[in-house]
Structures are given as C-alpha cells and as structure tokens.
Amino acid sequence: MSLKQTAKQTSPRTKRNLKNDYAAPALDKGLDVIELLAHQTVGLSMSQIARELNRSVSEIFRMLLCLEHRGYIAQAGAEKYSLTLKLFKLVQEHPPTERLISEALPVMHRLASQTMQSCHLGVVESGRVVILAQVNAPTSVGFYVKLGSTVDIMEASSGYVILAHQNKAEQERTLTEWQRETGRKPPKNLEAHLALIQKKGFEKRESYQVRGVVNFSFPVLDHTGSAIAAITIPYIDHMDAHISPASITEMLRAGTQEVSKAIGLHV
C-alpha cells in the first residue's frame, strides 16, 4: 500500500488522533523494526519480530518487505532478518559526520604510529557510544574496538568524557535518552565524576569493561566548545609500548585539539 493510499483511507478523526500520537504510523512501525533489530546479535524471524513488537504478522510482513526492498534489512538464513550496513553508511556520509571522520583519521593514524597503540573515535547516540572510526596499532598485538560497535555511555570513557564536556542542555538530553533506553537511573556519583573530568579536561582510568586496559580519552569540541565526539587510546602494556603514559596524554591532548580546531573550535 502506498503512502498516498494510506492517507486517503485515514479518516479526519483518525488524523486528529495521529497528530496527538504520531504523524506517520507506518513509519513508526518501520522504525520499531529497525530499532529492534539494531539490538540483536543474531537475526529474528518474522513471527519473532511481530511478537516482540506486539504487532500482527501481516503488519510486520509489509514493513519487512519495504525495508528489505530499500536495503535496510536482509534475510540472514533460516528466514531470519538482520540489519544491513546501510544505516551505518548513511551516518558516515552525513556531511558533519563525514567531515569529523575525515579530519580525525589522519590525526588518529599519527597517534597510533607515535604511541604504538590503537585509538578510536566515538560519538554519543541514543544513550550509547557509537564507534565511527578505528585505527589499529602498528604492532603484532593490540587492543581493537570494532568499527560501528556500540557501548553504554556509563560503561565507556568516551561516554563520560563527552557528557562532561557537553553544554547543560545537551547533557540533560543525553541523560534523558540514556534513561529511556536503559530504564536505569544515573550513578549517584555521576555529577562529581563529570566535574572531575571537566576540570582535568580528559579521563585516564582502567577500562570499564576490559581488565588490563587503561583508557586515555579526550573530547573533540565544536565551535561552541561543546563535545561532539571523543578520541580514546585503550593503552595496553606490551613489548613495543615505549611511550610513557604522560607522553600519551600530551599527544592525545594535542591531537584532539587539532581536530577540534579543524572542525571550527575557536581558541
């Protein structure tokens, strides 16, 4: 059914109700499918998707057909559906994101070469840190973060660093999204934690998720001085790691300042 056909069949009363709830119910269903699949490590069948979203199979069938035709999802065997990389590609092609990545990558390659450590670029989206760029260490061993992967902002140095350097309105919006997505309350010491990071200008601490890794994370700031991303070096003490933590801190500080200036920060 086309969008025009759907509009014709919607009564004035229904339209008024939709204005109060949502303007495009078909779009809403499609986004429900995308958001559900985004949190799955394996594909889901049509019946599983319908059950999870409390929709009928006939409703979901139309959504899946459309999303598959547009390339957002694909069947992953056994009639199960998974997201494709189309959304990730669209994000990378979005002009602000594309510019951020293009400015950050040369700096990240230089940092990886200088420090003999890997580094990654993360942004905050819907209460999670999304990894937009990753540069591996020029060594036989290293700690790597999967490109496009996501992690809870409360479990990532990048998340705390971005939060600490957002303006008040953006910080409140980020925390509201995080609470809506997770159903949890922020840590009791969050305000003090963010204040300390803001005072220092960065975070250096043991990884929230991996033993033996120390995260060095600095914010990338926009023209208003608010954080839009963070570059993080997950430091591991291997045989080729000859750069001191103090030197890594200064190199990463200079690198993120360079990226910030390139995207418009005035200092």
PDB file of C-alpha atoms in Angstrom:
ATOM      1  CA  MET A   1       0.000   0.000   0.000  1.00  0.00           C
ATOM      2  CA  SER A   2       1.433   3.377  -0.964  1.00  0.00           C
ATOM      3  CA  LEU A   3       1.714   6.377   1.353  1.00  0.00           C
ATOM      4  CA  LYS A   4      -0.935   8.184  -0.725  1.00  0.00           C
ATOM      5  CA  GLN A   5      -3.360   5.260  -0.433  1.00  0.00           C
ATOM      6  CA  THR A   6      -2.856   5.141   3.314  1.00  0.00           C
ATOM      7  CA  ALA A   7      -3.539   8.886   3.616  1.00  0.00           C
ATOM      8  CA  LYS A   8      -6.765   8.580   1.595  1.00  0.00           C
ATOM      9  CA  GLN A   9      -8.071   5.814   3.829  1.00  0.00           C
ATOM     10  CA  THR A  10      -7.387   7.737   7.053  1.00  0.00           C
ATOM     11  CA  SER A  11     -10.496   9.432   8.434  1.00  0.00           C
ATOM     12  CA  PRO A  12     -10.372  13.052   9.713  1.00  0.00           C
ATOM     13  CA  ARG A  13     -10.942  11.769  13.231  1.00  0.00           C
ATOM     14  CA  THR A  14      -8.078   9.334  12.915  1.00  0.00           C
ATOM     15  CA  LYS A  15      -5.873  12.088  11.556  1.00  0.00           C
ATOM     16  CA  ARG A  16      -6.603  14.219  14.599  1.00  0.00           C
ATOM     17  CA  ASN A  17      -5.686  11.308  16.853  1.00  0.00           C
ATOM     18  CA  LEU A  18      -2.487  10.714  14.905  1.00  0.00           C
ATOM     19  CA  LYS A  19      -1.489  14.341  15.402  1.00  0.00           C
ATOM     20  CA  ASN A  20      -1.677  13.758  19.113  1.00  0.00           C
ATOM     21  CA  ASP A  21       0.222  10.476  18.996  1.00  0.00           C
ATOM     22  CA  TYR A  22       2.396  10.333  15.897  1.00  0.00           C
ATOM     23  CA  ALA A  23       2.085  11.716  12.409  1.00  0.00           C
ATOM     24  CA  ALA A  24       3.075   8.611  10.427  1.00  0.00           C
ATOM     25  CA  PRO A  25       2.036   5.244  11.914  1.00  0.00           C
ATOM     26  CA  ALA A  26       3.557   3.241   9.055  1.00  0.00           C
ATOM     27  CA  LEU A  27       6.884   4.991   9.529  1.00  0.00           C
ATOM     28  CA  ASP A  28       6.604   4.393  13.259  1.00  0.00           C
ATOM     29  CA  LYS A  29       6.221   0.639  12.676  1.00  0.00           C
ATOM     30  CA  GLY A  30       9.193   0.579  10.327  1.00  0.00           C
ATOM     31  CA  LEU A  31      11.394   2.401  12.830  1.00  0.00           C
ATOM     32  CA  ASP A  32      10.261  -0.030  15.544  1.00  0.00           C
ATOM     33  CA  VAL A  33      11.561  -2.884  13.382  1.00  0.00           C
ATOM     34  CA  ILE A  34      14.901  -1.143  12.758  1.00  0.00           C
ATOM     35  CA  GLU A  35      15.410  -0.300  16.425  1.00  0.00           C
ATOM     36  CA  LEU A  36      14.549  -3.853  17.487  1.00  0.00           C
ATOM     37  CA  LEU A  37      16.980  -5.430  15.028  1.00  0.00           C
ATOM     38  CA  ALA A  38      19.697  -2.922  15.985  1.00  0.00           C
ATOM     39  CA  HIS A  39      19.920  -4.541  19.423  1.00  0.00           C
ATOM     40  CA  GLN A  40      20.084  -8.148  18.177  1.00  0.00           C
ATOM     41  CA  THR A  41      23.300 -10.103  17.771  1.00  0.00           C
ATOM     42  CA  VAL A  42      21.511 -12.650  15.573  1.00  0.00           C
ATOM     43  CA  GLY A  43      18.608 -12.309  13.159  1.00  0.00           C
ATOM     44  CA  LEU A  44      14.946 -12.603  14.107  1.00  0.00           C
ATOM     45  CA  SER A  45      12.177 -14.326  12.192  1.00  0.00           C
ATOM     46  CA  MET A  46       9.030 -12.506  11.088  1.00  0.00           C
ATOM     47  CA  SER A  47       6.988 -14.101  13.858  1.00  0.00           C
ATOM     48  CA  GLN A  48       9.611 -13.218  16.469  1.00  0.00           C
ATOM     49  CA  ILE A  49       9.628  -9.587  15.346  1.00  0.00           C
ATOM     50  CA  ALA A  50       5.824  -9.465  15.432  1.00  0.00           C
ATOM     51  CA  ARG A  51       5.779 -10.936  18.925  1.00  0.00           C
ATOM     52  CA  GLU A  52       8.478  -8.579  20.259  1.00  0.00           C
ATOM     53  CA  LEU A  53       6.681  -5.515  18.859  1.00  0.00           C
ATOM     54  CA  ASN A  54       3.190  -6.734  19.763  1.00  0.00           C
ATOM     55  CA  ARG A  55       2.115  -6.447  16.126  1.00  0.00           C
ATOM     56  CA  SER A  56       0.335  -8.821  13.776  1.00  0.00           C
ATOM     57  CA  VAL A  57       2.393 -10.848  11.310  1.00  0.00           C
ATOM     58  CA  SER A  58       0.549  -9.164   8.411  1.00  0.00           C
ATOM     59  CA  GLU A  59       1.603  -5.721   9.675  1.00  0.00           C
ATOM     60  CA  ILE A  60       5.209  -6.813  10.075  1.00  0.00           C
ATOM     61  CA  PHE A  61       5.237  -8.522   6.676  1.00  0.00           C
ATOM     62  CA  ARG A  62       4.593  -5.205   4.910  1.00  0.00           C
ATOM     63  CA  MET A  63       7.261  -3.450   6.944  1.00  0.00           C
ATOM     64  CA  LEU A  64       9.863  -6.148   6.304  1.00  0.00           C
ATOM     65  CA  LEU A  65       9.086  -6.201   2.584  1.00  0.00           C
ATOM     66  CA  CYS A  66       9.591  -2.433   2.337  1.00  0.00           C
ATOM     67  CA  LEU A  67      12.748  -2.328   4.473  1.00  0.00           C
ATOM     68  CA  GLU A  68      14.287  -5.253   2.585  1.00  0.00           C
ATOM     69  CA  HIS A  69      13.473  -3.612  -0.759  1.00  0.00           C
ATOM     70  CA  ARG A  70      15.179  -0.383   0.391  1.00  0.00           C
ATOM     71  CA  GLY A  71      18.248  -2.294   1.582  1.00  0.00           C
ATOM     72  CA  TYR A  72      17.978  -1.594   5.320  1.00  0.00           C
ATOM     73  CA  ILE A  73      17.492  -5.243   6.277  1.00  0.00           C
ATOM     74  CA  ALA A  74      18.311  -8.592   4.698  1.00  0.00           C
ATOM     75  CA  GLN A  75      17.433 -12.207   5.360  1.00  0.00           C
ATOM     76  CA  ALA A  76      20.225 -13.883   7.278  1.00  0.00           C
ATOM     77  CA  GLY A  77      19.341 -17.512   6.592  1.00  0.00           C
ATOM     78  CA  ALA A  78      16.515 -19.601   8.014  1.00  0.00           C
ATOM     79  CA  GLU A  79      14.152 -16.749   7.118  1.00  0.00           C
ATOM     80  CA  LYS A  80      15.627 -14.507   9.799  1.00  0.00           C
ATOM     81  CA  TYR A  81      16.145 -10.789   9.280  1.00  0.00           C
ATOM     82  CA  SER A  82      19.119  -8.640  10.279  1.00  0.00           C
ATOM     83  CA  LEU A  83      20.137  -5.041   9.685  1.00  0.00           C
ATOM     84  CA  THR A  84      22.483  -4.334   6.791  1.00  0.00           C
ATOM     85  CA  LEU A  85      25.242  -1.706   6.955  1.00  0.00           C
ATOM     86  CA  LYS A  86      23.142   0.833   5.058  1.00  0.00           C
ATOM     87  CA  LEU A  87      22.302   2.905   8.128  1.00  0.00           C
ATOM     88  CA  PHE A  88      25.953   2.980   9.166  1.00  0.00           C
ATOM     89  CA  LYS A  89      26.957   4.083   5.659  1.00  0.00           C
ATOM     90  CA  LEU A  90      24.356   6.836   5.707  1.00  0.00           C
ATOM     91  CA  VAL A  91      25.697   8.104   9.014  1.00  0.00           C
ATOM     92  CA  GLN A  92      29.218   8.201   7.605  1.00  0.00           C
ATOM     93  CA  GLU A  93      28.005  10.060   4.528  1.00  0.00           C
ATOM     94  CA  HIS A  94      26.146  12.686   6.574  1.00  0.00           C
ATOM     95  CA  PRO A  95      28.180  15.903   5.988  1.00  0.00           C
ATOM     96  CA  PRO A  96      29.015  16.754   9.661  1.00  0.00           C
ATOM     97  CA  THR A  97      29.946  13.142  10.410  1.00  0.00           C
ATOM     98  CA  GLU A  98      31.907  12.771   7.192  1.00  0.00           C
ATOM     99  CA  ARG A  99      33.893  15.903   7.992  1.00  0.00           C
ATOM    100  CA  LEU A 100      34.557  14.769  11.563  1.00  0.00           C
ATOM    101  CA  ILE A 101      35.877  11.411  10.362  1.00  0.00           C
ATOM    102  CA  SER A 102      37.958  12.933   7.550  1.00  0.00           C
ATOM    103  CA  GLU A 103      39.594  15.415   9.957  1.00  0.00           C
ATOM    104  CA  ALA A 104      40.117  12.871  12.724  1.00  0.00           C
ATOM    105  CA  LEU A 105      41.537   9.931  10.771  1.00  0.00           C
ATOM    106  CA  PRO A 106      44.923  11.498   9.813  1.00  0.00           C
ATOM    107  CA  VAL A 107      45.423  12.561  13.433  1.00  0.00           C
ATOM    108  CA  MET A 108      44.443   9.101  14.671  1.00  0.00           C
ATOM    109  CA  HIS A 109      46.867   7.398  12.279  1.00  0.00           C
ATOM    110  CA  ARG A 110      49.650   9.669  13.553  1.00  0.00           C
ATOM    111  CA  LEU A 111      48.751   8.934  17.178  1.00  0.00           C
ATOM    112  CA  ALA A 112      48.740   5.181  16.561  1.00  0.00           C
ATOM    113  CA  SER A 113      52.154   5.420  14.929  1.00  0.00           C
ATOM    114  CA  GLN A 114      53.609   7.606  17.687  1.00  0.00           C
ATOM    115  CA  THR A 115      52.210   5.705  20.651  1.00  0.00           C
ATOM    116  CA  MET A 116      52.208   2.182  19.204  1.00  0.00           C
ATOM    117  CA  GLN A 117      48.661   1.888  20.500  1.00  0.00           C
ATOM    118  CA  SER A 118      45.287   1.688  18.767  1.00  0.00           C
ATOM    119  CA  CYS A 119      42.769   4.532  19.011  1.00  0.00           C
ATOM    120  CA  HIS A 120      39.120   5.073  18.175  1.00  0.00           C
ATOM    121  CA  LEU A 121      36.647   7.888  17.615  1.00  0.00           C
ATOM    122  CA  GLY A 122      33.280   7.702  19.360  1.00  0.00           C
ATOM    123  CA  VAL A 123      30.118   9.789  19.374  1.00  0.00           C
ATOM    124  CA  VAL A 124      27.016   9.578  21.590  1.00  0.00           C
ATOM    125  CA  GLU A 125      23.726   8.484  20.057  1.00  0.00           C
ATOM    126  CA  SER A 126      20.578   7.409  21.965  1.00  0.00           C
ATOM    127  CA  GLY A 127      22.397   6.811  25.215  1.00  0.00           C
ATOM    128  CA  ARG A 128      25.213   4.792  23.671  1.00  0.00           C
ATOM    129  CA  VAL A 129      28.689   5.469  22.333  1.00  0.00           C
ATOM    130  CA  VAL A 130      28.968   4.575  18.640  1.00  0.00           C
ATOM    131  CA  ILE A 131      32.439   3.895  17.225  1.00  0.00           C
ATOM    132  CA  LEU A 132      32.765   5.866  13.978  1.00  0.00           C
ATOM    133  CA  ALA A 133      36.452   5.294  13.292  1.00  0.00           C
ATOM    134  CA  GLN A 134      39.151   2.893  14.467  1.00  0.00           C
ATOM    135  CA  VAL A 135      42.897   2.834  13.778  1.00  0.00           C
ATOM    136  CA  ASN A 136      44.916  -0.231  14.727  1.00  0.00           C
ATOM    137  CA  ALA A 137      48.305  -0.103  16.382  1.00  0.00           C
ATOM    138  CA  PRO A 138      51.252  -0.785  14.026  1.00  0.00           C
ATOM    139  CA  THR A 139      52.220  -3.803  16.131  1.00  0.00           C
ATOM    140  CA  SER A 140      51.544  -7.515  16.134  1.00  0.00           C
ATOM    141  CA  VAL A 141      49.440  -7.165  19.288  1.00  0.00           C
ATOM    142  CA  GLY A 142      46.954  -4.547  20.354  1.00  0.00           C
ATOM    143  CA  PHE A 143      43.502  -3.788  21.673  1.00  0.00           C
ATOM    144  CA  TYR A 144      40.958  -3.064  18.970  1.00  0.00           C
ATOM    145  CA  VAL A 145      37.380  -1.841  19.050  1.00  0.00           C
ATOM    146  CA  LYS A 146      35.047  -2.996  16.302  1.00  0.00           C
ATOM    147  CA  LEU A 147      34.025  -0.252  13.896  1.00  0.00           C
ATOM    148  CA  GLY A 148      30.322   0.505  14.248  1.00  0.00           C
ATOM    149  CA  SER A 149      30.031  -1.172  17.635  1.00  0.00           C
ATOM    150  CA  THR A 150      28.134   0.486  20.473  1.00  0.00           C
ATOM    151  CA  VAL A 151      28.533   0.574  24.237  1.00  0.00           C
ATOM    152  CA  ASP A 152      26.519   2.052  27.094  1.00  0.00           C
ATOM    153  CA  ILE A 153      27.727   5.608  27.841  1.00  0.00           C
ATOM    154  CA  MET A 154      28.050   4.657  31.524  1.00  0.00           C
ATOM    155  CA  GLU A 155      30.470   1.877  30.616  1.00  0.00           C
ATOM    156  CA  ALA A 156      32.842   3.851  28.384  1.00  0.00           C
ATOM    157  CA  SER A 157      35.429   6.551  28.996  1.00  0.00           C
ATOM    158  CA  SER A 158      34.314   8.154  25.730  1.00  0.00           C
ATOM    159  CA  GLY A 159      30.773   8.426  27.077  1.00  0.00           C
ATOM    160  CA  TYR A 160      31.796  10.118  30.312  1.00  0.00           C
ATOM    161  CA  VAL A 161      34.210  12.480  28.555  1.00  0.00           C
ATOM    162  CA  ILE A 162      31.578  13.580  26.038  1.00  0.00           C
ATOM    163  CA  LEU A 163      28.971  14.015  28.785  1.00  0.00           C
ATOM    164  CA  ALA A 164      31.375  16.063  30.903  1.00  0.00           C
ATOM    165  CA  HIS A 165      32.077  18.465  28.036  1.00  0.00           C
ATOM    166  CA  GLN A 166      28.546  18.887  26.679  1.00  0.00           C
ATOM    167  CA  ASN A 167      26.641  22.060  27.449  1.00  0.00           C
ATOM    168  CA  LYS A 168      23.904  21.721  30.066  1.00  0.00           C
ATOM    169  CA  ALA A 169      21.012  21.309  27.621  1.00  0.00           C
ATOM    170  CA  GLU A 170      22.811  18.638  25.565  1.00  0.00           C
ATOM    171  CA  GLN A 171      23.910  16.810  28.703  1.00  0.00           C
ATOM    172  CA  GLU A 172      20.350  16.688  30.030  1.00  0.00           C
ATOM    173  CA  ARG A 173      19.069  15.459  26.662  1.00  0.00           C
ATOM    174  CA  THR A 174      21.734  12.743  26.521  1.00  0.00           C
ATOM    175  CA  LEU A 175      20.919  11.544  30.044  1.00  0.00           C
ATOM    176  CA  THR A 176      17.188  11.555  29.293  1.00  0.00           C
ATOM    177  CA  GLU A 177      17.769   9.398  26.203  1.00  0.00           C
ATOM    178  CA  TRP A 178      20.031   7.065  28.193  1.00  0.00           C
ATOM    179  CA  GLN A 179      17.397   6.626  30.929  1.00  0.00           C
ATOM    180  CA  ARG A 180      14.692   5.984  28.341  1.00  0.00           C
ATOM    181  CA  GLU A 181      16.819   3.370  26.563  1.00  0.00           C
ATOM    182  CA  THR A 182      18.117   1.569  29.655  1.00  0.00           C
ATOM    183  CA  GLY A 183      15.375   2.124  32.228  1.00  0.00           C
ATOM    184  CA  ARG A 184      18.097   2.828  34.805  1.00  0.00           C
ATOM    185  CA  LYS A 185      18.995   5.781  36.991  1.00  0.00           C
ATOM    186  CA  PRO A 186      22.392   7.518  36.616  1.00  0.00           C
ATOM    187  CA  PRO A 187      25.120   6.574  39.099  1.00  0.00           C
ATOM    188  CA  LYS A 188      24.921   8.514  42.354  1.00  0.00           C
ATOM    189  CA  ASN A 189      28.430   9.912  41.878  1.00  0.00           C
ATOM    190  CA  LEU A 190      27.859  10.952  38.253  1.00  0.00           C
ATOM    191  CA  GLU A 191      27.856  14.698  38.886  1.00  0.00           C
ATOM    192  CA  ALA A 192      31.127  14.569  40.835  1.00  0.00           C
ATOM    193  CA  HIS A 193      32.665  12.220  38.260  1.00  0.00           C
ATOM    194  CA  LEU A 194      31.798  14.536  35.359  1.00  0.00           C
ATOM    195  CA  ALA A 195      33.003  17.600  37.271  1.00  0.00           C
ATOM    196  CA  LEU A 196      36.398  15.954  37.817  1.00  0.00           C
ATOM    197  CA  ILE A 197      36.712  15.036  34.139  1.00  0.00           C
ATOM    198  CA  GLN A 198      35.777  18.555  33.088  1.00  0.00           C
ATOM    199  CA  LYS A 199      38.345  20.036  35.472  1.00  0.00           C
ATOM    200  CA  LYS A 200      41.123  17.781  34.153  1.00  0.00           C
ATOM    201  CA  GLY A 201      39.937  18.034  30.550  1.00  0.00           C
ATOM    202  CA  PHE A 202      40.131  14.271  29.969  1.00  0.00           C
ATOM    203  CA  GLU A 203      39.787  10.875  31.596  1.00  0.00           C
ATOM    204  CA  LYS A 204      42.508   8.353  32.305  1.00  0.00           C
ATOM    205  CA  ARG A 205      41.358   5.232  34.099  1.00  0.00           C
ATOM    206  CA  GLU A 206      41.191   1.460  33.884  1.00  0.00           C
ATOM    207  CA  SER A 207      38.730   0.233  31.281  1.00  0.00           C
ATOM    208  CA  TYR A 208      35.163  -0.146  32.491  1.00  0.00           C
ATOM    209  CA  GLN A 209      34.875  -3.433  30.578  1.00  0.00           C
ATOM    210  CA  VAL A 210      38.314  -4.990  29.968  1.00  0.00           C
ATOM    211  CA  ARG A 211      40.941  -5.853  32.588  1.00  0.00           C
ATOM    212  CA  GLY A 212      44.494  -4.776  31.822  1.00  0.00           C
ATOM    213  CA  VAL A 213      43.474  -1.848  29.621  1.00  0.00           C
ATOM    214  CA  VAL A 214      43.839   1.796  30.651  1.00  0.00           C
ATOM    215  CA  ASN A 215      41.734   4.275  28.683  1.00  0.00           C
ATOM    216  CA  PHE A 216      43.014   7.736  27.784  1.00  0.00           C
ATOM    217  CA  SER A 217      40.108   9.771  26.413  1.00  0.00           C
ATOM    218  CA  PHE A 218      39.856  13.414  25.294  1.00  0.00           C
ATOM    219  CA  PRO A 219      36.878  15.310  23.853  1.00  0.00           C
ATOM    220  CA  VAL A 220      36.555  16.737  20.347  1.00  0.00           C
ATOM    221  CA  LEU A 221      34.832  20.117  20.679  1.00  0.00           C
ATOM    222  CA  ASP A 222      32.677  22.041  18.214  1.00  0.00           C
ATOM    223  CA  HIS A 223      32.657  25.809  17.592  1.00  0.00           C
ATOM    224  CA  THR A 224      30.655  26.361  20.795  1.00  0.00           C
ATOM    225  CA  GLY A 225      33.134  24.434  22.945  1.00  0.00           C
ATOM    226  CA  SER A 226      30.700  21.549  23.456  1.00  0.00           C
ATOM    227  CA  ALA A 227      31.828  17.951  22.928  1.00  0.00           C
ATOM    228  CA  ILE A 228      30.615  16.186  19.790  1.00  0.00           C
ATOM    229  CA  ALA A 229      32.960  13.198  19.996  1.00  0.00           C
ATOM    230  CA  ALA A 230      35.902  11.708  21.865  1.00  0.00           C
ATOM    231  CA  ILE A 231      39.154  10.088  20.770  1.00  0.00           C
ATOM    232  CA  THR A 232      40.289   7.287  23.046  1.00  0.00           C
ATOM    233  CA  ILE A 233      43.515   5.316  23.282  1.00  0.00           C
ATOM    234  CA  PRO A 234      42.961   1.969  25.052  1.00  0.00           C
ATOM    235  CA  TYR A 235      46.509   1.545  26.390  1.00  0.00           C
ATOM    236  CA  ILE A 236      47.969  -1.916  26.900  1.00  0.00           C
ATOM    237  CA  ASP A 237      51.435  -2.555  28.270  1.00  0.00           C
ATOM    238  CA  HIS A 238      53.071  -4.672  25.556  1.00  0.00           C
ATOM    239  CA  MET A 239      56.705  -5.151  24.478  1.00  0.00           C
ATOM    240  CA  ASP A 240      56.583  -2.317  21.906  1.00  0.00           C
ATOM    241  CA  ALA A 241      54.952   0.156  24.305  1.00  0.00           C
ATOM    242  CA  HIS A 242      57.868   2.517  24.935  1.00  0.00           C
ATOM    243  CA  ILE A 243      55.890   5.760  25.256  1.00  0.00           C
ATOM    244  CA  SER A 244      55.114   6.871  28.810  1.00  0.00           C
ATOM    245  CA  PRO A 245      51.529   7.469  29.924  1.00  0.00           C
ATOM    246  CA  ALA A 246      52.382  11.156  30.437  1.00  0.00           C
ATOM    247  CA  SER A 247      53.572  11.441  26.824  1.00  0.00           C
ATOM    248  CA  ILE A 248      50.459   9.663  25.558  1.00  0.00           C
ATOM    249  CA  THR A 249      48.310  12.145  27.486  1.00  0.00           C
ATOM    250  CA  GLU A 250      50.005  15.131  25.860  1.00  0.00           C
ATOM    251  CA  MET A 251      49.980  13.596  22.374  1.00  0.00           C
ATOM    252  CA  LEU A 252      46.277  12.811  22.630  1.00  0.00           C
ATOM    253  CA  ARG A 253      45.527  16.263  24.059  1.00  0.00           C
ATOM    254  CA  ALA A 254      47.290  17.918  21.122  1.00  0.00           C
ATOM    255  CA  GLY A 255      45.614  15.579  18.637  1.00  0.00           C
ATOM    256  CA  THR A 256      42.068  16.239  19.817  1.00  0.00           C
ATOM    257  CA  GLN A 257      42.753  19.991  19.921  1.00  0.00           C
ATOM    258  CA  GLU A 258      43.907  19.777  16.318  1.00  0.00           C
ATOM    259  CA  VAL A 259      40.703  18.009  15.263  1.00  0.00           C
ATOM    260  CA  SER A 260      38.577  20.462  17.248  1.00  0.00           C
ATOM    261  CA  LYS A 261      40.197  23.430  15.529  1.00  0.00           C
ATOM    262  CA  ALA A 262      39.763  21.795  12.131  1.00  0.00           C
ATOM    263  CA  ILE A 263      36.002  21.488  12.624  1.00  0.00           C
ATOM    264  CA  GLY A 264      35.575  25.051  13.857  1.00  0.00           C
ATOM    265  CA  LEU A 265      36.569  25.437  17.511  1.00  0.00           C
ATOM    266  CA  HIS A 266      37.880  28.954  18.220  1.00  0.00           C
ATOM    267  CA  VAL A 267      40.551  29.121  20.905  1.00  0.00           C
TER     268      VAL A 267
END
